[in-house]
PDB file of N, CA and C in Angstrom:
ATOM      1  N   UNK A 405      -9.157  29.429  -2.218  1.00 67.00           N
ATOM      2  CA  UNK A 405     -10.046  28.510  -2.910  1.00 67.00           C
ATOM      3  C   UNK A 405      -9.589  28.288  -4.351  1.00 67.00           C
ATOM      4  N   UNK A 406      -9.062  29.336  -4.960  1.00 67.00           N
ATOM      5  CA  UNK A 406      -8.607  29.204  -6.339  1.00 67.00           C
ATOM      6  C   UNK A 406      -7.431  28.237  -6.424  1.00 67.00           C
ATOM      7  N   UNK A 407      -6.501  28.336  -5.483  1.00 64.00           N
ATOM      8  CA  UNK A 407      -5.348  27.434  -5.479  1.00 64.00           C
ATOM      9  C   UNK A 407      -5.760  26.007  -5.176  1.00 64.00           C
ATOM     10  N   UNK A 408      -6.756  25.848  -4.334  1.00 63.00           N
ATOM     11  CA  UNK A 408      -7.237  24.496  -4.032  1.00 63.00           C
ATOM     12  C   UNK A 408      -7.769  23.833  -5.296  1.00 63.00           C
ATOM     13  N   UNK A 409      -8.501  24.583  -6.106  1.00 66.00           N
ATOM     14  CA  UNK A 409      -9.019  24.028  -7.353  1.00 66.00           C
ATOM     15  C   UNK A 409      -7.887  23.527  -8.235  1.00 66.00           C
ATOM     16  N   UNK A 410      -6.822  24.305  -8.300  1.00 67.00           N
ATOM     17  CA  UNK A 410      -5.712  23.963  -9.173  1.00 67.00           C
ATOM     18  C   UNK A 410      -4.939  22.762  -8.642  1.00 67.00           C
ATOM     19  N   UNK A 411      -4.604  22.770  -7.363  1.00 68.00           N
ATOM     20  CA  UNK A 411      -3.720  21.736  -6.811  1.00 68.00           C
ATOM     21  C   UNK A 411      -4.474  20.515  -6.297  1.00 68.00           C
ATOM     22  N   UNK A 412      -5.384  20.727  -5.382  1.00 70.00           N
ATOM     23  CA  UNK A 412      -6.023  19.592  -4.708  1.00 70.00           C
ATOM     24  C   UNK A 412      -7.036  18.878  -5.588  1.00 70.00           C
ATOM     25  N   UNK A 413      -7.898  19.612  -6.235  1.00 73.00           N
ATOM     26  CA  UNK A 413      -8.963  18.970  -7.008  1.00 73.00           C
ATOM     27  C   UNK A 413      -8.403  18.168  -8.183  1.00 73.00           C
ATOM     28  N   UNK A 414      -7.346  18.650  -8.787  1.00 74.00           N
ATOM     29  CA  UNK A 414      -6.714  17.897  -9.869  1.00 74.00           C
ATOM     30  C   UNK A 414      -6.137  16.589  -9.377  1.00 74.00           C
ATOM     31  N   UNK A 415      -5.535  16.637  -8.202  1.00 77.00           N
ATOM     32  CA  UNK A 415      -4.973  15.419  -7.609  1.00 77.00           C
ATOM     33  C   UNK A 415      -6.073  14.421  -7.276  1.00 77.00           C
ATOM     34  N   UNK A 416      -7.182  14.905  -6.733  1.00 77.00           N
ATOM     35  CA  UNK A 416      -8.299  14.008  -6.438  1.00 77.00           C
ATOM     36  C   UNK A 416      -8.821  13.359  -7.711  1.00 77.00           C
ATOM     37  N   UNK A 417      -8.885  14.129  -8.779  1.00 80.00           N
ATOM     38  CA  UNK A 417      -9.373  13.580 -10.049  1.00 80.00           C
ATOM     39  C   UNK A 417      -8.439  12.498 -10.576  1.00 80.00           C
ATOM     40  N   UNK A 418      -7.144  12.728 -10.451  1.00 79.00           N
ATOM     41  CA  UNK A 418      -6.168  11.728 -10.900  1.00 79.00           C
ATOM     42  C   UNK A 418      -6.305  10.451 -10.065  1.00 79.00           C
ATOM     43  N   UNK A 419      -6.453  10.607  -8.759  1.00 78.00           N
ATOM     44  CA  UNK A 419      -6.605   9.436  -7.898  1.00 78.00           C
ATOM     45  C   UNK A 419      -7.880   8.667  -8.236  1.00 78.00           C
ATOM     46  N   UNK A 420      -8.963   9.376  -8.486  1.00 79.00           N
ATOM     47  CA  UNK A 420     -10.209   8.704  -8.830  1.00 79.00           C
ATOM     48  C   UNK A 420     -10.089   7.959 -10.151  1.00 79.00           C
ATOM     49  N   UNK A 421      -9.525   8.624 -11.138  1.00 78.00           N
ATOM     50  CA  UNK A 421      -9.458   8.056 -12.480  1.00 78.00           C
ATOM     51  C   UNK A 421      -8.373   6.996 -12.590  1.00 78.00           C
ATOM     52  N   UNK A 422      -7.176   7.316 -12.145  1.00 76.00           N
ATOM     53  CA  UNK A 422      -6.039   6.436 -12.369  1.00 76.00           C
ATOM     54  C   UNK A 422      -5.885   5.318 -11.359  1.00 76.00           C
ATOM     55  N   UNK A 423      -6.393   5.528 -10.158  1.00 73.00           N
ATOM     56  CA  UNK A 423      -6.214   4.526  -9.103  1.00 73.00           C
ATOM     57  C   UNK A 423      -7.542   3.944  -8.636  1.00 73.00           C
ATOM     58  N   UNK A 424      -8.578   4.220  -9.396  1.00 75.00           N
ATOM     59  CA  UNK A 424      -9.915   3.649  -9.160  1.00 75.00           C
ATOM     60  C   UNK A 424     -10.408   3.893  -7.728  1.00 75.00           C
ATOM     61  N   UNK A 425     -10.337   5.147  -7.304  1.00 74.00           N
ATOM     62  CA  UNK A 425     -10.828   5.482  -5.971  1.00 74.00           C
ATOM     63  C   UNK A 425     -12.243   6.034  -5.999  1.00 74.00           C
ATOM     64  N   UNK A 426     -12.986   5.756  -7.066  1.00 76.00           N
ATOM     65  CA  UNK A 426     -14.388   6.169  -7.082  1.00 76.00           C
ATOM     66  C   UNK A 426     -15.158   5.457  -5.970  1.00 76.00           C
ATOM     67  N   UNK A 427     -14.781   4.223  -5.741  1.00 76.00           N
ATOM     68  CA  UNK A 427     -15.412   3.429  -4.693  1.00 76.00           C
ATOM     69  C   UNK A 427     -14.305   2.704  -3.934  1.00 76.00           C
ATOM     70  N   UNK A 428     -14.318   2.818  -2.631  1.00 76.00           N
ATOM     71  CA  UNK A 428     -13.309   2.166  -1.798  1.00 76.00           C
ATOM     72  C   UNK A 428     -13.563   0.657  -1.831  1.00 76.00           C
ATOM     73  N   UNK A 429     -12.505  -0.093  -2.058  1.00 77.00           N
ATOM     74  CA  UNK A 429     -12.631  -1.544  -2.192  1.00 77.00           C
ATOM     75  C   UNK A 429     -12.620  -2.264  -0.836  1.00 77.00           C
ATOM     76  N   UNK A 430     -11.954  -1.670   0.145  1.00 77.00           N
ATOM     77  CA  UNK A 430     -11.817  -2.330   1.442  1.00 77.00           C
ATOM     78  C   UNK A 430     -12.936  -1.910   2.383  1.00 77.00           C
ATOM     79  N   UNK A 431     -13.210  -2.741   3.370  1.00 85.00           N
ATOM     80  CA  UNK A 431     -14.263  -2.451   4.341  1.00 85.00           C
ATOM     81  C   UNK A 431     -13.644  -2.042   5.661  1.00 85.00           C
ATOM     82  N   UNK A 432     -14.286  -1.092   6.311  1.00 89.00           N
ATOM     83  CA  UNK A 432     -13.800  -0.601   7.584  1.00 89.00           C
ATOM     84  C   UNK A 432     -13.038   0.710   7.403  1.00 89.00           C
ATOM     85  N   UNK A 433     -13.149   1.561   8.387  1.00 90.00           N
ATOM     86  CA  UNK A 433     -12.541   2.886   8.305  1.00 90.00           C
ATOM     87  C   UNK A 433     -11.025   2.810   8.209  1.00 90.00           C
ATOM     88  N   UNK A 434     -10.415   2.008   9.029  1.00 91.00           N
ATOM     89  CA  UNK A 434      -8.948   1.912   9.043  1.00 91.00           C
ATOM     90  C   UNK A 434      -8.414   1.402   7.703  1.00 91.00           C
ATOM     91  N   UNK A 435      -9.044   0.405   7.130  1.00 89.00           N
ATOM     92  CA  UNK A 435      -8.599  -0.140   5.851  1.00 89.00           C
ATOM     93  C   UNK A 435      -8.862   0.838   4.701  1.00 89.00           C
ATOM     94  N   UNK A 436      -9.947   1.608   4.787  1.00 85.00           N
ATOM     95  CA  UNK A 436     -10.236   2.612   3.762  1.00 85.00           C
ATOM     96  C   UNK A 436      -9.190   3.724   3.799  1.00 85.00           C
ATOM     97  N   UNK A 437      -8.814   4.146   4.986  1.00 87.00           N
ATOM     98  CA  UNK A 437      -7.763   5.155   5.138  1.00 87.00           C
ATOM     99  C   UNK A 437      -6.455   4.621   4.571  1.00 87.00           C
ATOM    100  N   UNK A 438      -6.161   3.372   4.875  1.00 88.00           N
ATOM    101  CA  UNK A 438      -4.943   2.742   4.363  1.00 88.00           C
ATOM    102  C   UNK A 438      -4.933   2.715   2.836  1.00 88.00           C
ATOM    103  N   UNK A 439      -6.060   2.386   2.234  1.00 85.00           N
ATOM    104  CA  UNK A 439      -6.141   2.340   0.774  1.00 85.00           C
ATOM    105  C   UNK A 439      -5.910   3.722   0.162  1.00 85.00           C
ATOM    106  N   UNK A 440      -6.493   4.745   0.761  1.00 83.00           N
ATOM    107  CA  UNK A 440      -6.305   6.108   0.250  1.00 83.00           C
ATOM    108  C   UNK A 440      -4.854   6.556   0.398  1.00 83.00           C
ATOM    109  N   UNK A 441      -4.238   6.252   1.525  1.00 86.00           N
ATOM    110  CA  UNK A 441      -2.838   6.636   1.734  1.00 86.00           C
ATOM    111  C   UNK A 441      -1.903   5.908   0.777  1.00 86.00           C
ATOM    112  N   UNK A 442      -2.173   4.637   0.528  1.00 87.00           N
ATOM    113  CA  UNK A 442      -1.349   3.893  -0.421  1.00 87.00           C
ATOM    114  C   UNK A 442      -1.493   4.440  -1.838  1.00 87.00           C
ATOM    115  N   UNK A 443      -2.697   4.827  -2.201  1.00 85.00           N
ATOM    116  CA  UNK A 443      -2.907   5.410  -3.530  1.00 85.00           C
ATOM    117  C   UNK A 443      -2.192   6.750  -3.649  1.00 85.00           C
ATOM    118  N   UNK A 444      -2.261   7.570  -2.606  1.00 85.00           N
ATOM    119  CA  UNK A 444      -1.567   8.857  -2.621  1.00 85.00           C
ATOM    120  C   UNK A 444      -0.057   8.652  -2.684  1.00 85.00           C
ATOM    121  N   UNK A 445       0.449   7.651  -1.978  1.00 90.00           N
ATOM    122  CA  UNK A 445       1.878   7.341  -2.022  1.00 90.00           C
ATOM    123  C   UNK A 445       2.297   6.902  -3.420  1.00 90.00           C
ATOM    124  N   UNK A 446       1.479   6.072  -4.041  1.00 88.00           N
ATOM    125  CA  UNK A 446       1.782   5.625  -5.400  1.00 88.00           C
ATOM    126  C   UNK A 446       1.809   6.807  -6.367  1.00 88.00           C
ATOM    127  N   UNK A 447       0.862   7.716  -6.223  1.00 86.00           N
ATOM    128  CA  UNK A 447       0.829   8.902  -7.091  1.00 86.00           C
ATOM    129  C   UNK A 447       2.079   9.752  -6.885  1.00 86.00           C
ATOM    130  N   UNK A 448       2.475   9.941  -5.635  1.00 89.00           N
ATOM    131  CA  UNK A 448       3.681  10.730  -5.348  1.00 89.00           C
ATOM    132  C   UNK A 448       4.931  10.062  -5.900  1.00 89.00           C
ATOM    133  N   UNK A 449       5.011   8.743  -5.811  1.00 93.00           N
ATOM    134  CA  UNK A 449       6.162   8.035  -6.357  1.00 93.00           C
ATOM    135  C   UNK A 449       6.218   8.160  -7.873  1.00 93.00           C
ATOM    136  N   UNK A 450       5.058   8.069  -8.528  1.00 89.00           N
ATOM    137  CA  UNK A 450       5.002   8.245  -9.984  1.00 89.00           C
ATOM    138  C   UNK A 450       5.499   9.626 -10.373  1.00 89.00           C
ATOM    139  N   UNK A 451       5.063  10.632  -9.621  1.00 89.00           N
ATOM    140  CA  UNK A 451       5.491  12.008  -9.910  1.00 89.00           C
ATOM    141  C   UNK A 451       6.985  12.191  -9.647  1.00 89.00           C
ATOM    142  N   UNK A 452       7.503  11.544  -8.624  1.00 94.00           N
ATOM    143  CA  UNK A 452       8.920  11.630  -8.312  1.00 94.00           C
ATOM    144  C   UNK A 452       9.751  10.995  -9.417  1.00 94.00           C
ATOM    145  N   UNK A 453       9.344   9.832  -9.885  1.00 95.00           N
ATOM    146  CA  UNK A 453      10.063   9.153 -10.973  1.00 95.00           C
ATOM    147  C   UNK A 453      10.029  10.001 -12.244  1.00 95.00           C
ATOM    148  N   UNK A 454       8.890  10.598 -12.509  1.00 91.00           N
ATOM    149  CA  UNK A 454       8.757  11.434 -13.703  1.00 91.00           C
ATOM    150  C   UNK A 454       9.666  12.667 -13.612  1.00 91.00           C
ATOM    151  N   UNK A 455       9.842  13.211 -12.430  1.00 92.00           N
ATOM    152  CA  UNK A 455      10.672  14.408 -12.236  1.00 92.00           C
ATOM    153  C   UNK A 455      12.153  14.090 -12.356  1.00 92.00           C
ATOM    154  N   UNK A 456      12.531  12.877 -11.993  1.00 90.00           N
ATOM    155  CA  UNK A 456      13.960  12.482 -12.021  1.00 90.00           C
ATOM    156  C   UNK A 456      14.296  11.914 -13.337  1.00 90.00           C
TER     157      UNK A 456
END
């Protein structure tokens, strides 16, 4: 649980704040999942660029 706080919760906060995931913009379960996956992909790409 301690590691989850450090790794997962911080990532969720970044996604909410930086990618405006407080409220899902798309309607329907499939489109909402797609929006979350695209936001997570964008975050990972940003982190990859920053590391390189």
